[in-house]
mmCIF file of C-alpha atoms in Angstrom:
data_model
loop_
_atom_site.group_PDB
_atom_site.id
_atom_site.type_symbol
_atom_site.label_atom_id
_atom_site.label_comp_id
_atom_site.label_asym_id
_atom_site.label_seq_id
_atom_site.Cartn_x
_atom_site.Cartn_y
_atom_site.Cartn_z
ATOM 1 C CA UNK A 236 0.000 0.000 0.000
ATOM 2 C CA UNK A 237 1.351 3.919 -0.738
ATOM 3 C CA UNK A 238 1.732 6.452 1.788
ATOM 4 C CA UNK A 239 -0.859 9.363 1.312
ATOM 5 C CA UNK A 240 -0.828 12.623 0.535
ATOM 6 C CA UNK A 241 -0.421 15.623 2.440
ATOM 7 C CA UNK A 242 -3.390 16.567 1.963
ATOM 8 C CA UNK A 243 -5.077 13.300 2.978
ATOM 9 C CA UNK A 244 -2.971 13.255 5.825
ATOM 10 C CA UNK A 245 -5.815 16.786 6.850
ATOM 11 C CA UNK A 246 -8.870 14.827 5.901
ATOM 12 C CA UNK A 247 -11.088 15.019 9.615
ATOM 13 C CA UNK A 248 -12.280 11.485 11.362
ATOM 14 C CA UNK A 249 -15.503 9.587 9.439
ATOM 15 C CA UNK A 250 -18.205 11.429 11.882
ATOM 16 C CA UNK A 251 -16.628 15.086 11.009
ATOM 17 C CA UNK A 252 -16.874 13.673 6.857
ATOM 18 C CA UNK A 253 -20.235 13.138 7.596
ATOM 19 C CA UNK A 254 -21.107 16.288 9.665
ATOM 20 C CA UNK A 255 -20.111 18.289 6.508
ATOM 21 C CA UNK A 256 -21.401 16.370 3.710
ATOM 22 C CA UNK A 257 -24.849 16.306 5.713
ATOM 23 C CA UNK A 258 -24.003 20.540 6.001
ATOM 24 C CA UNK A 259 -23.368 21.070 2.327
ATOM 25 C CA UNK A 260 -26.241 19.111 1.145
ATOM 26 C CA UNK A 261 -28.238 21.296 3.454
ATOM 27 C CA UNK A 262 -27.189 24.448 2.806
ATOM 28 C CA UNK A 263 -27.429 23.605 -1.429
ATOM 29 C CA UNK A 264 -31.465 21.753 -0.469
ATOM 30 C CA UNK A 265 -31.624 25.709 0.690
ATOM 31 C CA UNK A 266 -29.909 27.567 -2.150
ATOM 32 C CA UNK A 267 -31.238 25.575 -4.793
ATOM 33 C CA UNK A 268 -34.581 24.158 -4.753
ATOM 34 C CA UNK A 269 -34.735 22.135 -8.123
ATOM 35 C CA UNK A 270 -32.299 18.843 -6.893
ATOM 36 C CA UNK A 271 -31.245 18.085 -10.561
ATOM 37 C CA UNK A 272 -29.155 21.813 -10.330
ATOM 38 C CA UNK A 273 -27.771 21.224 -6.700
ATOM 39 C CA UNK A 274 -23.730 20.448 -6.350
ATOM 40 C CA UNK A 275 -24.251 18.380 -2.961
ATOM 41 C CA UNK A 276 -26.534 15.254 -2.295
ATOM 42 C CA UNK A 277 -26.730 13.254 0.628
ATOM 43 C CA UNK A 278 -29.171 10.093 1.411
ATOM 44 C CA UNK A 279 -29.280 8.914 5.176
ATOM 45 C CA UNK A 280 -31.503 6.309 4.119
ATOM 46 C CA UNK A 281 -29.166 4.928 1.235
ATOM 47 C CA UNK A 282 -29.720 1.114 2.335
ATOM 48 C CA UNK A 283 -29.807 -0.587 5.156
ATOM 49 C CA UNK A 284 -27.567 0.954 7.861
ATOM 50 C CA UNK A 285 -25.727 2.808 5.180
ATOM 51 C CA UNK A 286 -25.491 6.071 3.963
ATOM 52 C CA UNK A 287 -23.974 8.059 1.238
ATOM 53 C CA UNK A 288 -23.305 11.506 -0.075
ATOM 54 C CA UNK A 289 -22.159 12.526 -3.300
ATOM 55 C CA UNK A 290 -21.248 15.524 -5.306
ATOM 56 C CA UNK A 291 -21.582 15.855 -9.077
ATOM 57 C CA UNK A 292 -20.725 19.271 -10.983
ATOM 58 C CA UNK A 293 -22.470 18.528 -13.634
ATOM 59 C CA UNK A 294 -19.386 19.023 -16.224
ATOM 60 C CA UNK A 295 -18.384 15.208 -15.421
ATOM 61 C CA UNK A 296 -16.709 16.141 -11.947
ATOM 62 C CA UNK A 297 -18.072 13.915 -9.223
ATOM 63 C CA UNK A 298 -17.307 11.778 -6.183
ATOM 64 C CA UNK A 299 -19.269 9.179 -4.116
ATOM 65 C CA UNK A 300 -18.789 8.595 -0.401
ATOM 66 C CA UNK A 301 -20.482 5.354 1.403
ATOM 67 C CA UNK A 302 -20.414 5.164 5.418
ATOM 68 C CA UNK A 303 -21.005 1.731 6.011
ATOM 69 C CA UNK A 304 -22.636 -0.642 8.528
ATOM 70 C CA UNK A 305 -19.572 -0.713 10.061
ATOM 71 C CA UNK A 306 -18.818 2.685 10.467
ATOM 72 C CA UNK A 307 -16.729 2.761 7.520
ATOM 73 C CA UNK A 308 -16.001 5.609 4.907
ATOM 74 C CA UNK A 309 -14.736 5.090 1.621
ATOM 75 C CA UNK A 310 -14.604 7.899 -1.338
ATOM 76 C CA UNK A 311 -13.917 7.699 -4.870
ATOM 77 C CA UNK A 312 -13.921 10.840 -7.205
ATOM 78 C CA UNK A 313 -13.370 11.587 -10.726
ATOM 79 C CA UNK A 314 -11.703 15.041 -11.143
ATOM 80 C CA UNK A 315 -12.200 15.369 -15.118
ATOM 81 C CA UNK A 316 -9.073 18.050 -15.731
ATOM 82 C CA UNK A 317 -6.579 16.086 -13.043
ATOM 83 C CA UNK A 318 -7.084 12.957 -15.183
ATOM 84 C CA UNK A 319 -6.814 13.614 -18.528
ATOM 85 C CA UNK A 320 -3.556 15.410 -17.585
ATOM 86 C CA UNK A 321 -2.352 12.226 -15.266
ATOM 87 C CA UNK A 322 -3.792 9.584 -17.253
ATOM 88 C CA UNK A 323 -0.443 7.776 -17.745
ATOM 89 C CA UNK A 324 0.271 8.242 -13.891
ATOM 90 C CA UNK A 325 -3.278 7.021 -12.792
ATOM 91 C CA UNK A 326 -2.648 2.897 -13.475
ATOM 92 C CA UNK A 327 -5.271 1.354 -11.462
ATOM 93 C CA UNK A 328 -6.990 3.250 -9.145
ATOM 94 C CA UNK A 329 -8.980 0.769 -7.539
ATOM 95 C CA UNK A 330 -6.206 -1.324 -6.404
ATOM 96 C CA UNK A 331 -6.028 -2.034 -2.837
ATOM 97 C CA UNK A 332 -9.183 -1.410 -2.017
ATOM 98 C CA UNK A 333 -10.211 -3.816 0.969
ATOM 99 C CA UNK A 334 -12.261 -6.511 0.270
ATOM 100 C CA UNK A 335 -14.897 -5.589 2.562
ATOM 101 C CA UNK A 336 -15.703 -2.550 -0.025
ATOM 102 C CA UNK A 337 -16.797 -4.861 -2.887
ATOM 103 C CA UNK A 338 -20.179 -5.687 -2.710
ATOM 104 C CA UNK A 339 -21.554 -2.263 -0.960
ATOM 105 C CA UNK A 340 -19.337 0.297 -3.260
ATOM 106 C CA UNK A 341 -16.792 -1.082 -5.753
ATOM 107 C CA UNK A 342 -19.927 -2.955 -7.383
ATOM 108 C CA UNK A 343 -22.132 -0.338 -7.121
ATOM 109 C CA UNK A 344 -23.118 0.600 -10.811
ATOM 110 C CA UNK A 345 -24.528 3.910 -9.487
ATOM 111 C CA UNK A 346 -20.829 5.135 -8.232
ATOM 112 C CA UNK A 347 -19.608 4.822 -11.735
ATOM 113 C CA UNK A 348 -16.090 3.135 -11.055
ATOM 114 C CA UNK A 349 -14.839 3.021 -14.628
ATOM 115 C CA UNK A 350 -14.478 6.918 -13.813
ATOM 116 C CA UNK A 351 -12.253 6.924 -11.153
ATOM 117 C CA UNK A 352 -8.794 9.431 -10.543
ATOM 118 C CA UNK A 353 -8.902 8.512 -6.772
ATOM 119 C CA UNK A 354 -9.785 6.725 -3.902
ATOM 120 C CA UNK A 355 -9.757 6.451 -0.516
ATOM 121 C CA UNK A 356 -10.706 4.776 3.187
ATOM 122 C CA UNK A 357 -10.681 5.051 6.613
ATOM 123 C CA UNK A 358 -12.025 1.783 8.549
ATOM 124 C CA UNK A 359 -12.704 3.139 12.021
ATOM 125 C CA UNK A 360 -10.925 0.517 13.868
ATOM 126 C CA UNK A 361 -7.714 2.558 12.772
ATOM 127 C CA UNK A 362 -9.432 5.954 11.733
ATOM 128 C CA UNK A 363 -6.334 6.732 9.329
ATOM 129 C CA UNK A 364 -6.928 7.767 5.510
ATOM 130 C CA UNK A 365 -5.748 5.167 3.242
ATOM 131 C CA UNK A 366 -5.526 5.840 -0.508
ATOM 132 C CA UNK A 367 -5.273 2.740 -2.777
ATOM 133 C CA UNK A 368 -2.199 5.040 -5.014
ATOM 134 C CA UNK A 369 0.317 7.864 -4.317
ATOM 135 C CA UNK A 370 -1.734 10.923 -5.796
ATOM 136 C CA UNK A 371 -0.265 14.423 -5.656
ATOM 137 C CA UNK A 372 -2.477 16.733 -3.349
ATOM 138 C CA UNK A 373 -4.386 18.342 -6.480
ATOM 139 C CA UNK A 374 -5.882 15.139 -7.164
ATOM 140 C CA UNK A 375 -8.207 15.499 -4.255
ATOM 141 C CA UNK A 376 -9.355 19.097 -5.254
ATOM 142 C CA UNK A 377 -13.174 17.579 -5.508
ATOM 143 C CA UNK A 378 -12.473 17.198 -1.023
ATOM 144 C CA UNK A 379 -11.044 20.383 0.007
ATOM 145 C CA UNK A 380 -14.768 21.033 1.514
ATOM 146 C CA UNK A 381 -13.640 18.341 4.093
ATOM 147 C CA UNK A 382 -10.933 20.319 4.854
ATOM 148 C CA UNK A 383 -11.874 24.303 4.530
ATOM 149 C CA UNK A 384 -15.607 23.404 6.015
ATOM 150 C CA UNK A 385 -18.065 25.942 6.668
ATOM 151 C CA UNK A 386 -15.269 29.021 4.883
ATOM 152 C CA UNK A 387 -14.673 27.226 2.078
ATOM 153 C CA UNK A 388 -18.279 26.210 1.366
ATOM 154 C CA UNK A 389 -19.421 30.165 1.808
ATOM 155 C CA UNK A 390 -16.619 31.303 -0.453
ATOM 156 C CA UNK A 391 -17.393 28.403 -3.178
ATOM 157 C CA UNK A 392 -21.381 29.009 -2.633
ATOM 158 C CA UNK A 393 -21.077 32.255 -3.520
ATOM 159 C CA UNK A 394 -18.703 31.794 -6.837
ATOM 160 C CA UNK A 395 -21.294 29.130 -7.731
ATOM 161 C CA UNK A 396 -24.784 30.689 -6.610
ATOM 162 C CA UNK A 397 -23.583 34.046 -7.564
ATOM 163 C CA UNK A 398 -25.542 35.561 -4.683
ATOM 164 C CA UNK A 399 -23.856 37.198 -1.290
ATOM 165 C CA UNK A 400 -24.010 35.365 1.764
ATOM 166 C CA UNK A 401 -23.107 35.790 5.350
ATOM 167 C CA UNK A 402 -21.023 33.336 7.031
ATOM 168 C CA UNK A 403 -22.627 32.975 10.219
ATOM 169 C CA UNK A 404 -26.251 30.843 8.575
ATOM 170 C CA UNK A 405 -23.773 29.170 7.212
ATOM 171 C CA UNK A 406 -21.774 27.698 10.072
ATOM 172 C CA UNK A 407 -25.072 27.313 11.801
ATOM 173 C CA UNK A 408 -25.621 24.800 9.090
ATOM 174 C CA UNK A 409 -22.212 23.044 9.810
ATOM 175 C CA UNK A 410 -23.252 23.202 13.366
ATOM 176 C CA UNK A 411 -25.744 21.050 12.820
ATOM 177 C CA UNK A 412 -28.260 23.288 14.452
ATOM 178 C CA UNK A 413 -31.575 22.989 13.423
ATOM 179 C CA UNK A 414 -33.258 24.955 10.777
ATOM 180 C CA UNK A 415 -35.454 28.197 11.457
ATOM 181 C CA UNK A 416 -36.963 30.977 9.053
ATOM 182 C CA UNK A 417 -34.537 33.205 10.174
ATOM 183 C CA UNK A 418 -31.832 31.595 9.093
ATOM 184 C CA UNK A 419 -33.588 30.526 5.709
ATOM 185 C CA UNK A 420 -34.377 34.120 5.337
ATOM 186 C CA UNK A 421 -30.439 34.361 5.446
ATOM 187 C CA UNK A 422 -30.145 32.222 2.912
ATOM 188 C CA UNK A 423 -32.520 32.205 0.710
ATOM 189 C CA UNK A 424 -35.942 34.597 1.260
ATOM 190 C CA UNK A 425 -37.439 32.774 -1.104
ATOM 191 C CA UNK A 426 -38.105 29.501 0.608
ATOM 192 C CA UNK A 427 -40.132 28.136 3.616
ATOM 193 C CA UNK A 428 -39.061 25.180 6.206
ATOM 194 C CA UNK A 429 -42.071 23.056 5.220
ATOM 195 C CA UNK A 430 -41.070 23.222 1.726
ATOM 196 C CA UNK A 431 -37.840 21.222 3.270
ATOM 197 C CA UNK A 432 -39.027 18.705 4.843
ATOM 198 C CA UNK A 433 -38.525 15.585 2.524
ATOM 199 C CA UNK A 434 -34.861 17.348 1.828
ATOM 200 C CA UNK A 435 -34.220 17.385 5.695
ATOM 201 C CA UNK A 436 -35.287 13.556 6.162
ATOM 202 C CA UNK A 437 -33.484 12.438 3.062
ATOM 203 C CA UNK A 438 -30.324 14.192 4.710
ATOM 204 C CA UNK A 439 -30.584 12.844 8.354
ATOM 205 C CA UNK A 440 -30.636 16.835 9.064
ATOM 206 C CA UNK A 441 -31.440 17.256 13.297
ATOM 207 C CA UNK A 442 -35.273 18.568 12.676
#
């Protein structure tokens, strides 16, 4: 197995991964009412005992990340511009990935694994990042939300959105608080908390 990055060697434990991708699907079920537009999903109820969050750009940019019975967390991603630059440096991808992965992710048609420019782990029994190749720290670009949290997703959401947005709603969000009209009046006047309701179960968002 290859060491990691430096930049994997930042990634928080499995509960803070899923603390912010439960945030970020939030906050874009806020900014973005028509799901097909949104940047970041997230399904609680993704099977039994597992759940999974995902990001697609909509340019071919995506990853998929599956927390498992277990209270495992493994991510691929597909970072269009890193791999057609590093396609000779990319050999197999998927190599190394623990056995225990197969059935739940690596033959998952819906994660699309013959697009793949990384991949990575943490099993909690060690809670270390494990990536299945030596990737330089760019290849993880589609992640640094993970790492920048609730500044990083206010300074992307506005370059994306282009609309102005205070900070603080948005850490409320990564605080997990729960939602009020004040804050969605923050965010976006134009929607109500009942109109979220099906986005906040889907989530696993504290109601």
């Amino acid at each position: 197995m290859s060491n990691t990055s430096d930049f994997i060697h930042q990634l928080p434990s499995i509960s803070e991964c899923q603390r912010i991708f439960k945030a970020v699907a939030m906050l874009d079920a806020i900014l973005m009412p028509e799901w097909e537009y949104r940047y970041y999903s997230y399904n609680a109820q993704w099977d039994a005992n597992e759940q999974m969050a995902s990001m697609r750009d909509g340019q071919g940019d995506h990853y998929f990340a599956l927390f498992d019975s277990s209270n495992r967390l493994i991510i691929k991603g597909y970072d269009k511009a890193y791999a057609s630059l590093h396609q000779d440096q990319l050999g197999d991808v998927l190599e190394g990935v623990p056995a225990v992965f197969k059935t739940t992710f690596l033959d998952e048609p819906a994660f699309m694994m013959d697009q793949t420019s990384f991949c990575i782990w943490n099993e909690k029994g060690n809670n270390e990042w494990i990536s299945s190749q030596q990737l330089a720290d760019e290849a993880y670009a589609l992640l640094q939300v993970l790492v920048g949290g609730a500044e990083h997703y206010h300074a992307w959401a506005q370059n994306y959105y282009e609309i102005e947005l205070d900070l603080e709603p948005i850490r409320h969000v990564f605080d997990m608080k729960p939602l009020n009209e004040q804050l969605l009046q923050a965010l976006n006047p134009e929607i109500e908390l009942d109109e979220l309701e099906e986005d906040i179960a889907e989530i696993g968002y504290p109601a």
